[in-house]
Coordinates of C-alpha atoms and ligand atoms in Angstrom, one line a residue:
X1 CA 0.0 0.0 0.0
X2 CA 1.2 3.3 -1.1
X3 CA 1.5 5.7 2.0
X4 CA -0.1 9.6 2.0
X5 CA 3.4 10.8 1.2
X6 CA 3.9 8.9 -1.8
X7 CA 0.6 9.4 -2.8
X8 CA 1.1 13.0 -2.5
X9 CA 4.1 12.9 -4.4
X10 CA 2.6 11.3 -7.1
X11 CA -0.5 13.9 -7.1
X12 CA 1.9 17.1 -7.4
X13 CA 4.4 15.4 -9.8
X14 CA 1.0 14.8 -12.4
X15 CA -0.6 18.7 -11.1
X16 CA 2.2 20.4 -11.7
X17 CA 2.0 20.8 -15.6
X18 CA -1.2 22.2 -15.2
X19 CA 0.1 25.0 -13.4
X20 CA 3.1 25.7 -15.4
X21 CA 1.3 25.4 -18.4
X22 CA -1.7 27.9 -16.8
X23 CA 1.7 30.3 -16.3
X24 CA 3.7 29.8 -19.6
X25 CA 1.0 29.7 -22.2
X26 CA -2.4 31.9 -20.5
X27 CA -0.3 33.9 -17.9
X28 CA -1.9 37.2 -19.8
X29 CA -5.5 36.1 -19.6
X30 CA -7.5 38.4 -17.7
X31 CA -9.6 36.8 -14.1
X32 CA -10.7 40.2 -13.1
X33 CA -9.9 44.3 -12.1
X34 CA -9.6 45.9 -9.5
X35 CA -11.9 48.5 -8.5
X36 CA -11.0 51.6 -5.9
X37 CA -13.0 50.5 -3.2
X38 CA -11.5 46.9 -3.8
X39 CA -8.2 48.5 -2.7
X40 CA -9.3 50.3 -0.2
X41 CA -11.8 47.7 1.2
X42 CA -9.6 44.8 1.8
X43 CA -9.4 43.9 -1.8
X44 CA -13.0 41.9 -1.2
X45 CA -13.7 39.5 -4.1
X46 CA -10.1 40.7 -5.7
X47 CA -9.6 36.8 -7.6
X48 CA -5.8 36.4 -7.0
X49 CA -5.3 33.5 -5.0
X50 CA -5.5 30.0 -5.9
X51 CA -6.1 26.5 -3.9
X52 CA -7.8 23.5 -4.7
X53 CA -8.4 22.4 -1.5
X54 CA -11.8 24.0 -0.5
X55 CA -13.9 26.6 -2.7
X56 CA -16.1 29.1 -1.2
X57 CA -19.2 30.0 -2.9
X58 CA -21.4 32.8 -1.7
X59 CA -24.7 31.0 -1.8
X60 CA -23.6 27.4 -1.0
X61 CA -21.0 27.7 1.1
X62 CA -17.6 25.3 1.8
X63 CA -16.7 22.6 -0.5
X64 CA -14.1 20.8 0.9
X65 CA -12.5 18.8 -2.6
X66 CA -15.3 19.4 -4.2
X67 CA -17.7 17.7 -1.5
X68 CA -20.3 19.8 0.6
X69 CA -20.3 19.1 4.5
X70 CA -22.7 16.6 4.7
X71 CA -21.2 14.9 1.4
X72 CA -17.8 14.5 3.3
X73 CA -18.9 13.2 6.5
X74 CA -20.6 10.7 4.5
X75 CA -18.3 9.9 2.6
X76 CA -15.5 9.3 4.5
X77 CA -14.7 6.1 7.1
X78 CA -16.1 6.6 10.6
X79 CA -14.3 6.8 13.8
X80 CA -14.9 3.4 16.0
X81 CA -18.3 3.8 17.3
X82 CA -19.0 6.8 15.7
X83 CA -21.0 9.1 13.0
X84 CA -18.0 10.9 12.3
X85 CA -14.9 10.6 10.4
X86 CA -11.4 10.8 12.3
X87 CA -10.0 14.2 11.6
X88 CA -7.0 11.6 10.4
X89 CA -9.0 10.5 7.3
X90 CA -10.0 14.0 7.1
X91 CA -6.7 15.3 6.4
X92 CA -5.9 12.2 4.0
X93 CA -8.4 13.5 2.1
X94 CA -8.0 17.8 1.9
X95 CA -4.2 16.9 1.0
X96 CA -5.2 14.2 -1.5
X97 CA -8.6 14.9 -3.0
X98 CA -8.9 10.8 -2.2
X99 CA -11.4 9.1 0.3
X100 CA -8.9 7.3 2.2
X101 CA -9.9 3.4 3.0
X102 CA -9.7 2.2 6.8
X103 CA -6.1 1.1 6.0
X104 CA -4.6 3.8 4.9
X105 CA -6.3 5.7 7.7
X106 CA -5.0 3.3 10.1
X107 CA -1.9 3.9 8.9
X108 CA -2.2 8.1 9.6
X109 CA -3.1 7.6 12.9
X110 CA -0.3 5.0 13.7
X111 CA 1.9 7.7 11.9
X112 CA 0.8 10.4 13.7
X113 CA 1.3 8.7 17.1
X114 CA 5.2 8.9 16.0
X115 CA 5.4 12.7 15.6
X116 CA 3.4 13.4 18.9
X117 CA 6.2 14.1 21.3
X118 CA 6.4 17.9 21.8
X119 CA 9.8 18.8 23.0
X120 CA 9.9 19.8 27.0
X121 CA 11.1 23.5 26.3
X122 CA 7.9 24.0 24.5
X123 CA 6.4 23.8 28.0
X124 CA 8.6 25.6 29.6
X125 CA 7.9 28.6 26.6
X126 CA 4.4 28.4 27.5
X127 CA 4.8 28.1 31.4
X128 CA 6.9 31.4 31.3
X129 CA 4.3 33.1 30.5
X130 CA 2.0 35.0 32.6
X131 CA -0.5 32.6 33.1
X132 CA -3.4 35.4 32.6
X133 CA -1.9 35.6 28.8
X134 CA -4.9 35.0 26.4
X135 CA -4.5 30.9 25.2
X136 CA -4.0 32.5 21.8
X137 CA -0.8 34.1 22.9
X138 CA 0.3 30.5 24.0
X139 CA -0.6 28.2 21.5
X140 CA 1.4 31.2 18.9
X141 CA 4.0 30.9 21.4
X142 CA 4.2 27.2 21.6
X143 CA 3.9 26.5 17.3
X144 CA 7.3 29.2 17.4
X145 CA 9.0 27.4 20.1
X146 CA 8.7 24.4 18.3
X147 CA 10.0 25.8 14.9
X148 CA 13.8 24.7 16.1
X149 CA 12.8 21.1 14.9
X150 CA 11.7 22.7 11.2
X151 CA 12.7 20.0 9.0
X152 CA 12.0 22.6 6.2
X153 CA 14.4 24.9 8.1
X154 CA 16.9 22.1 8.6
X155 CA 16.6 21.6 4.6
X156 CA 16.6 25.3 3.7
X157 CA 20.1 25.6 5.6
X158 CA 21.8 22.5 4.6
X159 CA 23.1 23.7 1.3
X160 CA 20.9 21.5 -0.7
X161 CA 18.0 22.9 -1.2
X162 CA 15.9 22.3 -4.1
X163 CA 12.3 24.1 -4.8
X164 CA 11.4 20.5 -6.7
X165 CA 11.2 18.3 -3.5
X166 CA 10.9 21.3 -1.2
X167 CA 7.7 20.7 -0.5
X168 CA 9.0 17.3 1.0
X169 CA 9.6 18.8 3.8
X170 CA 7.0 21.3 4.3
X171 CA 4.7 17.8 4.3
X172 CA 7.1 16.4 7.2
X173 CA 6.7 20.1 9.3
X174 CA 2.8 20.2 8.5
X175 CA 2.2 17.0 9.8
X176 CA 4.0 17.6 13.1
X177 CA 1.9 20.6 13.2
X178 CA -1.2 18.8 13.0
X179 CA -0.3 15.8 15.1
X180 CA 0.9 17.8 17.7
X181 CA -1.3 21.2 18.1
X182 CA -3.7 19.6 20.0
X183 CA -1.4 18.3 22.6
X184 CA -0.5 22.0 22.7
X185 CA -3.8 22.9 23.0
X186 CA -4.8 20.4 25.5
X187 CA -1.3 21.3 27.7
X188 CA -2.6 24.8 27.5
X189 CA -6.4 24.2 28.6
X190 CA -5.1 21.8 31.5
X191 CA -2.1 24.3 32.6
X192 CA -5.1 27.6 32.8
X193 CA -8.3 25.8 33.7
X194 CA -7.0 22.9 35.5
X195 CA -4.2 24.3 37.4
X196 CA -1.7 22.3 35.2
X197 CA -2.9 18.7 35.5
X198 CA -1.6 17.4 32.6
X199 CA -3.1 14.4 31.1
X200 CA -0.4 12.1 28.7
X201 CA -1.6 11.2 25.5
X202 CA -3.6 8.0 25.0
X203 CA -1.5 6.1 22.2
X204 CA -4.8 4.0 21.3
X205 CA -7.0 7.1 20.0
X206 CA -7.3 9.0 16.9
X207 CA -6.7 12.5 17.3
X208 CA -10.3 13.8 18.3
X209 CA -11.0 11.3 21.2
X210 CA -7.4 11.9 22.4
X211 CA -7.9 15.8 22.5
X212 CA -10.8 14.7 24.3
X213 CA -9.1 12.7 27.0
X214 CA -6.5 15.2 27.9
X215 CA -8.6 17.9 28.8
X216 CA -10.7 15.5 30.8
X217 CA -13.9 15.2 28.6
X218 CA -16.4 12.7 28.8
X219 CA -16.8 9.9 26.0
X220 CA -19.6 12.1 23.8
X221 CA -17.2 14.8 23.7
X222 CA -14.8 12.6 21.5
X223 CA -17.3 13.4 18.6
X224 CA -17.4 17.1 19.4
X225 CA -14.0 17.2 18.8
X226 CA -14.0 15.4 15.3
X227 CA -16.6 18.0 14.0
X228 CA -15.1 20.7 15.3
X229 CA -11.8 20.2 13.7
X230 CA -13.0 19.4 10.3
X231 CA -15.6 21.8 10.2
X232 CA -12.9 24.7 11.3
X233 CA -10.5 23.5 8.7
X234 CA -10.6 25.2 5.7
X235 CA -12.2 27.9 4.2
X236 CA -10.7 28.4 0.5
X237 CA -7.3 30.9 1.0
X238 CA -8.5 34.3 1.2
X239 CA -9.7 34.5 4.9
X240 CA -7.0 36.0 7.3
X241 CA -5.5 33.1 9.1
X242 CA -5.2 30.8 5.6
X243 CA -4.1 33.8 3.8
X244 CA -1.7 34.8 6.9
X245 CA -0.3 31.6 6.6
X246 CA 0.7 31.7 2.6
X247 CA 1.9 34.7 2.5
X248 CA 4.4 34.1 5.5
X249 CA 5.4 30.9 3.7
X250 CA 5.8 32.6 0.9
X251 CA 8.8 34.1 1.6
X252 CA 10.0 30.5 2.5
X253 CA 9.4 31.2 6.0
X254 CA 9.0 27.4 7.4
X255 CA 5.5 26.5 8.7
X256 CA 5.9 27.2 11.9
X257 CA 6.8 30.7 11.4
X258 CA 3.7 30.6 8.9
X259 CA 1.4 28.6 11.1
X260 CA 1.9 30.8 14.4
X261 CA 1.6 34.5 12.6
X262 CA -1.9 32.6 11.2
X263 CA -3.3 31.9 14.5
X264 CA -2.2 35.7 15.7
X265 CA -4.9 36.6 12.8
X266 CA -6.9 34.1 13.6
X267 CA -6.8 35.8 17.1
X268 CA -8.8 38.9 16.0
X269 CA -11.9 39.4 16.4
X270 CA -13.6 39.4 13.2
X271 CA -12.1 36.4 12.6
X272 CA -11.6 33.7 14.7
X273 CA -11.9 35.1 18.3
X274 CA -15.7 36.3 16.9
X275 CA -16.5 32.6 18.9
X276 CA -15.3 33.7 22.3
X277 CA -17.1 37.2 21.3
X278 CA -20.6 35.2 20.8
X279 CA -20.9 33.5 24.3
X280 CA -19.6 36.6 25.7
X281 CA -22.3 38.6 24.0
X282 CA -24.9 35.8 25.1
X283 CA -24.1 35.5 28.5
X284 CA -24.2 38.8 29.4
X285 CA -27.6 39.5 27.3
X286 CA -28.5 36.5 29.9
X287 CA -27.0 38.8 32.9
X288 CA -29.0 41.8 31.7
X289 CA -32.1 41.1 30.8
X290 CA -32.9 37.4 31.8
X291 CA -32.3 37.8 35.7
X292 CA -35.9 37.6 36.4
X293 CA -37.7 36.4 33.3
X294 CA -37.4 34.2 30.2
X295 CA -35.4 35.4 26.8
X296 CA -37.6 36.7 24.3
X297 CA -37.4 37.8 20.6
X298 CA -38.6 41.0 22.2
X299 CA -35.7 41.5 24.6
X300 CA -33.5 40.2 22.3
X301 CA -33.8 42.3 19.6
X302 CA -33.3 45.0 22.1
X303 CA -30.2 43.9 22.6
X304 CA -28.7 43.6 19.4
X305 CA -29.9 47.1 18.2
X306 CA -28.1 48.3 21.6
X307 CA -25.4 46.7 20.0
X308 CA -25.8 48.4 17.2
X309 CA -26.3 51.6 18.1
X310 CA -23.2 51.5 20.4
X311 CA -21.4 50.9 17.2
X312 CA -20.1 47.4 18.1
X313 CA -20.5 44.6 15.6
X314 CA -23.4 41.4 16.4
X315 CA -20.6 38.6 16.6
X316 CA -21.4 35.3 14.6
X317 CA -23.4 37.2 12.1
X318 CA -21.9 38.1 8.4
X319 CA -19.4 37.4 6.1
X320 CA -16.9 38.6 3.9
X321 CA -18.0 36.4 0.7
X322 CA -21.1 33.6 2.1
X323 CA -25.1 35.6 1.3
X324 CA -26.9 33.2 3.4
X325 CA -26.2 30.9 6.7
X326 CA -23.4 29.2 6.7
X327 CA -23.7 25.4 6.2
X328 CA -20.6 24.9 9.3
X329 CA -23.6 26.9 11.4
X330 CA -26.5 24.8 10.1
X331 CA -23.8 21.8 10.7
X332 CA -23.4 22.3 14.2
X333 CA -27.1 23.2 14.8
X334 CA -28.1 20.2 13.4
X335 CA -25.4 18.2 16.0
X336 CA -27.4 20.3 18.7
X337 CA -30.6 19.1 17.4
X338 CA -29.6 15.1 17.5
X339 CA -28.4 15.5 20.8
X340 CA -30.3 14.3 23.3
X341 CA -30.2 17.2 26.1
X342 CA -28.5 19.9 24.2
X343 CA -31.2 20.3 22.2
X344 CA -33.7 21.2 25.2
X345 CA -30.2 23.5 26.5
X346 CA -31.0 26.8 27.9
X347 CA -28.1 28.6 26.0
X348 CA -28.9 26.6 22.6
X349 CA -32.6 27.6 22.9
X350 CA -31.4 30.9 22.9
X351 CA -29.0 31.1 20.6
X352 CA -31.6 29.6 17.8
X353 CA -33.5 32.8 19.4
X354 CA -30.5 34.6 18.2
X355 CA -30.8 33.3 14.7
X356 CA -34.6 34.2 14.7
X357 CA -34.2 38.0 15.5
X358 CA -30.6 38.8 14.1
X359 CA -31.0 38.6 10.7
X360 CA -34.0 40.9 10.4
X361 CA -32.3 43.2 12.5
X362 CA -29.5 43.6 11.0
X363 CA -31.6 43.6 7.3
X364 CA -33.0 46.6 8.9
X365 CA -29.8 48.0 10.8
X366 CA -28.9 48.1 6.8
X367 CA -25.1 47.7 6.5
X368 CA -24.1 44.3 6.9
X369 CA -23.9 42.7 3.6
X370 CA -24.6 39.3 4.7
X371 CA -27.3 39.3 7.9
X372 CA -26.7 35.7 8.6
X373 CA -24.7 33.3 10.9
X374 CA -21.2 32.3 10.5
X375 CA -19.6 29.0 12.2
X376 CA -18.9 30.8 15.3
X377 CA -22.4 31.6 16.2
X378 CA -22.7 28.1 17.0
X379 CA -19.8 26.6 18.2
X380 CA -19.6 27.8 21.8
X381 CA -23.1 26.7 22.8
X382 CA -21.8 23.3 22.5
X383 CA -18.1 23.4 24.2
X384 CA -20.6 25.2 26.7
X385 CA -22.8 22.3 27.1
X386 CA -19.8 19.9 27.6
X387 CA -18.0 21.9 30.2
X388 CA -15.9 23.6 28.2
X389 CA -16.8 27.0 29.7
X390 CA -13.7 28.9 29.5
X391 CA -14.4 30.6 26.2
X392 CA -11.4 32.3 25.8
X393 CA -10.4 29.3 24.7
X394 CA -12.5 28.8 21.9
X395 CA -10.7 30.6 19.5
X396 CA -7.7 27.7 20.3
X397 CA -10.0 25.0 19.2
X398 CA -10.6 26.8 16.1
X399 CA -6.5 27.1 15.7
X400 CA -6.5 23.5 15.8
X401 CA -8.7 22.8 13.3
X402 CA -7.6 25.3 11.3
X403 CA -3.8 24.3 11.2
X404 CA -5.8 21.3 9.1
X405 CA -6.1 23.7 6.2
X406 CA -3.4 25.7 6.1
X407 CA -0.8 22.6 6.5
X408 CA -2.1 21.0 3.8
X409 CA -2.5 24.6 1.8
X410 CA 1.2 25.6 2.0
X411 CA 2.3 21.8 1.4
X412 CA 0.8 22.7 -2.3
X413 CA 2.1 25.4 -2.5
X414 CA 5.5 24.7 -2.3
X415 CA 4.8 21.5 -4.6
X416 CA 3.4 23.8 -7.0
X417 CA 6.3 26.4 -6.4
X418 CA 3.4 29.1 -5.7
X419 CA 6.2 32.5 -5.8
X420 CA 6.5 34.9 -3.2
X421 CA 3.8 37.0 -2.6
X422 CA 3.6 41.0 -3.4
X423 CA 0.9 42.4 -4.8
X424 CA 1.7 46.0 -5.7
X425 CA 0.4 49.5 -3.8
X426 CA -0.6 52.4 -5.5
X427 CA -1.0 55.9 -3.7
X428 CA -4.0 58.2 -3.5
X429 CA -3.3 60.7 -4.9
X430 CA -3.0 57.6 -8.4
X431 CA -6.2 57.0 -7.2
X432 CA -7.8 60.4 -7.3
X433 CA -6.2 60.6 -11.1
X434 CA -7.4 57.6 -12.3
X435 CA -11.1 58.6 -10.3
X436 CA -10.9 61.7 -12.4
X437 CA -9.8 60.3 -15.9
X438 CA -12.7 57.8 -15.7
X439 CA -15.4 60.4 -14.5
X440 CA -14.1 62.7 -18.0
X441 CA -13.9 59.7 -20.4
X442 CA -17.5 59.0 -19.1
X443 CA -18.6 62.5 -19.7
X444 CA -17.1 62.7 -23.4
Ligands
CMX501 N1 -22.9 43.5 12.9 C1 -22.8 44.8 12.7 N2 -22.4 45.3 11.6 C2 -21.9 44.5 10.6 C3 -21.9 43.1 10.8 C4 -22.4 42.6 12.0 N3 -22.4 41.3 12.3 N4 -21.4 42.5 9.7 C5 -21.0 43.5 8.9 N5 -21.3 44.7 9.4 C6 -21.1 46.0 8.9 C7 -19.6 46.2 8.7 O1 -18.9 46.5 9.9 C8 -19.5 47.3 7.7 O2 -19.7 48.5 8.4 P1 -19.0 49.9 7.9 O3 -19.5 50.1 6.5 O4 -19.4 50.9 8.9 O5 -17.5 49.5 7.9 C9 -20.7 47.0 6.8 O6 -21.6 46.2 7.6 C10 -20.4 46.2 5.6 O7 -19.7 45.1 5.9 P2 -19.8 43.7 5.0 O8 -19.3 44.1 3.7 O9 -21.1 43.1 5.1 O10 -18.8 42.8 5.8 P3 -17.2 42.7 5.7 O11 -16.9 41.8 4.6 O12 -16.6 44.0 5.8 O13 -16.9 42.0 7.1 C11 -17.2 40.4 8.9 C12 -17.2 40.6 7.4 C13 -17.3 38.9 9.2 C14 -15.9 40.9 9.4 C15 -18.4 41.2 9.5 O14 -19.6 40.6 9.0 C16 -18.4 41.1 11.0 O15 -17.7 42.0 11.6 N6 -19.1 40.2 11.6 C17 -19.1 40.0 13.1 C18 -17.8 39.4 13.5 C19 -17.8 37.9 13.2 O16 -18.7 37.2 13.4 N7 -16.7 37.5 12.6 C20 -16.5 36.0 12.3 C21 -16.5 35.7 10.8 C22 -16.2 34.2 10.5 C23 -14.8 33.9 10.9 O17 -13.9 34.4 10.2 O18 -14.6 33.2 11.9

């Protein structure tokens, strides 16, 4: 049986005319322009990146290789006991475009297993800090503290390096990354929230249930995890922690230097801390106006409009390129919904309340583009439920998911030699010319 690496090997070796030829022989054709407020907007919609492991579209949502959510989970083979895939098959399949068989993802986990041992001063990074540091800060610490084993690094500064089997090693660093960031995560949950009892790994369990049994969590929760990380993985290249993360590899910056400035976008939030934001907003809308009586649509659409008005975005709601709710919500909603108990859950029941009122509001409030829910309007309620109630740690879980992604982005990108990236700046007053030039020539 061929392993993932020589499958992967095989799979650039046959892409890679397809992108020189794209280069060589169309390199003048046209995929758009660039408008003024496309510069000064954070070049929305601009077409200039390219991946073909998950495509966006506005009205559908996430296509991970060409499969929808449900599709996926379907389609790929089960954890023991279980709904849901092992995020191990998972990744066999965004770095392949192949459903893996059992075997093969037998053989991930087993591999895996061999690259879990995080060295001790990677601790000791992480346990200098002061332990009020926000998990994000840690888990960006911990990836850099681990970049002395780069074996991408190591190759880079041996003298022999050669872009055609570069990516060779970017594989070997991105799969560290991914078999090991949840032991990071999990060493940084137990060392703030469970005044650093440190659970070892479990060598028998694929990497969902195993992140479930460090931090403590009970058998259910193994399933949580799964769906979490895939559903968190990728979201085509253009949002900031996926496009963070190519850009600083880019410059042949190894993937740990890439992976760690990632989550520290991931870390605003807009973007990824947006989940912390959303059971922050909730529970205080709770504190405020549910003291004495139930939630209602009433009351909450008082609150969001005092959101509003105060200026301050309604987390979980809108989106830089999705027009309607995002499947990764209705995902996790659905989860909610077959769960016995969560479903009847005091914060889920308000939540869906949420996602009831918000989108009218905000049709009316009138600005956002998109009124619906994004993935982290959902995801908290459900750590919540489980006893994960530290949510400043829900952007971690996200980083964990989301290293899926970007590891298996940047391994492309160096198989397909994807160049340094720098896009050119122009200056305002260019601008204001070529503003004025187009207003005369459409006056003439
Ligand atoms: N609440 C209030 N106003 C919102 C809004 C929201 N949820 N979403 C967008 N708007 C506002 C924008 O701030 C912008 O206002 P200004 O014109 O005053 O600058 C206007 O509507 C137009 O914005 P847009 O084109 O619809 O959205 P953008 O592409 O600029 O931004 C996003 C997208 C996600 C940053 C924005 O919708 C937002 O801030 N949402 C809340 C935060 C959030 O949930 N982020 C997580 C996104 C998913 C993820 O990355 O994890």
């Amino acid at each position: 049986m061929a392993t993932l690496k020589e499958i992967l090997a095989k799979k650039i070796e046959e892409f890679r005319p397809r992108t020189t030829r794209l280069v060589k022989e169309f390199g003048d054709v046209k995929i758009g322009d660039v408008t003024i407020s496309q510069a000064i907007g954070g070049a929305r919609d601009v077409k200039c990146l390219v991946t073909d492991i998950s495509y966006l579209d506005p009205h559908e949502g996430i296509r991970f290789r060409g499969k929808t959510i449900p599709e996926t989970f379907e389609a790929l083979p089960k954890a023991p006991n279980s709904n849901y895939p092992t995020v191990e098959a998972f990744w066999f399949f965004l770095l392949t475009g192949d459903v893996p068989t059992q075997a093969q993802v037998d053989e991930v986990i087993a591999e895996w297993k061999t690259r879990q041992v995080v060295p001790s001063y990677v601790w000791d990074a992480i346990r200098g800090l002061p332990r009020d540091s926000h998990p994000m800060v840690m888990l960006s610490v911990g990836l850099l503290a681990m970049q002395r084993d780069s074996k991408f690094a190591a190759f880079y500064n041996s003298g022999k390096f050669n872009k055609n089997v570069a990516w060779e090693s970017v594989y070997e660093d991105a799969c560290d990354i991914v078999a090991r960031i949840p032991i990071v995560a999990a060493f940084i949950y137990n060392l703030k929230y469970r005044s650093d009892f440190q659970v070892p790994i479990d060598p028998k369990l694929d990497m969902g249930a195993n992140f479930a049994h460090m931090i403590g969590q009970c058998e259910d929760y193994k399933d949580v995890a799964r769906m979490y990380f895939i559903l968190h993985s990728d979201h085509e290249s253009g949002n900031v922690s996926a496009h963070t993360t190519h850009l600083v590899h880019s410059a042949l910056s190894d993937p740990y230097y890439a992976y760690s400035a990632g989550i520290n976008g991931l870390a605003g939030p807009l973007h990824g801390l947006a989940n912390q934001e959303v059971l922050d907003w909730t529970l205080k809308f709770q504190e405020k106006y549910c003291k004495d009586q139930e939630p209602t649509k009433e009351l909450v659409t008082k609150a969001l409009w005092d959101t509003l008005n105060s200026g301050q975005v309604v987390p979980g709601y809108g989106h830089a390129v999705l027009r309607k709710t995002d499947p990764r919500y209705m995902s996790q909603r659905e989860f909610c919904l077959n769960t016995p108990g969560l479903k009847d859950d005091k914060l889920f029941k308000l939540v869906a309340m949420i996602f009831e009122t918000a989108p009218g509001v905000l049709m009316e409030h009138g600005k956002a583009k998109n009124p619906w829910p994004n993935v982290d309007a959902q995801s908290g309620v459900i750590q919540w439920y489980y006893g994960v109630r530290e949510w400043d740690f829900y952007t971690v879980l996200f980083g964990v998911g989301r290293a899926l992604g970007c590891m298996a982005n940047i391994t492309w990108d160096r198989g397909l030699g994807y160049a340094i990236e720098r896009p050119k700046s122009v200056t305002t007053a260019m601008l204001e010319k070529w503003a004025e030039e187009s207003k005369k020539a459409a006056s003439n």
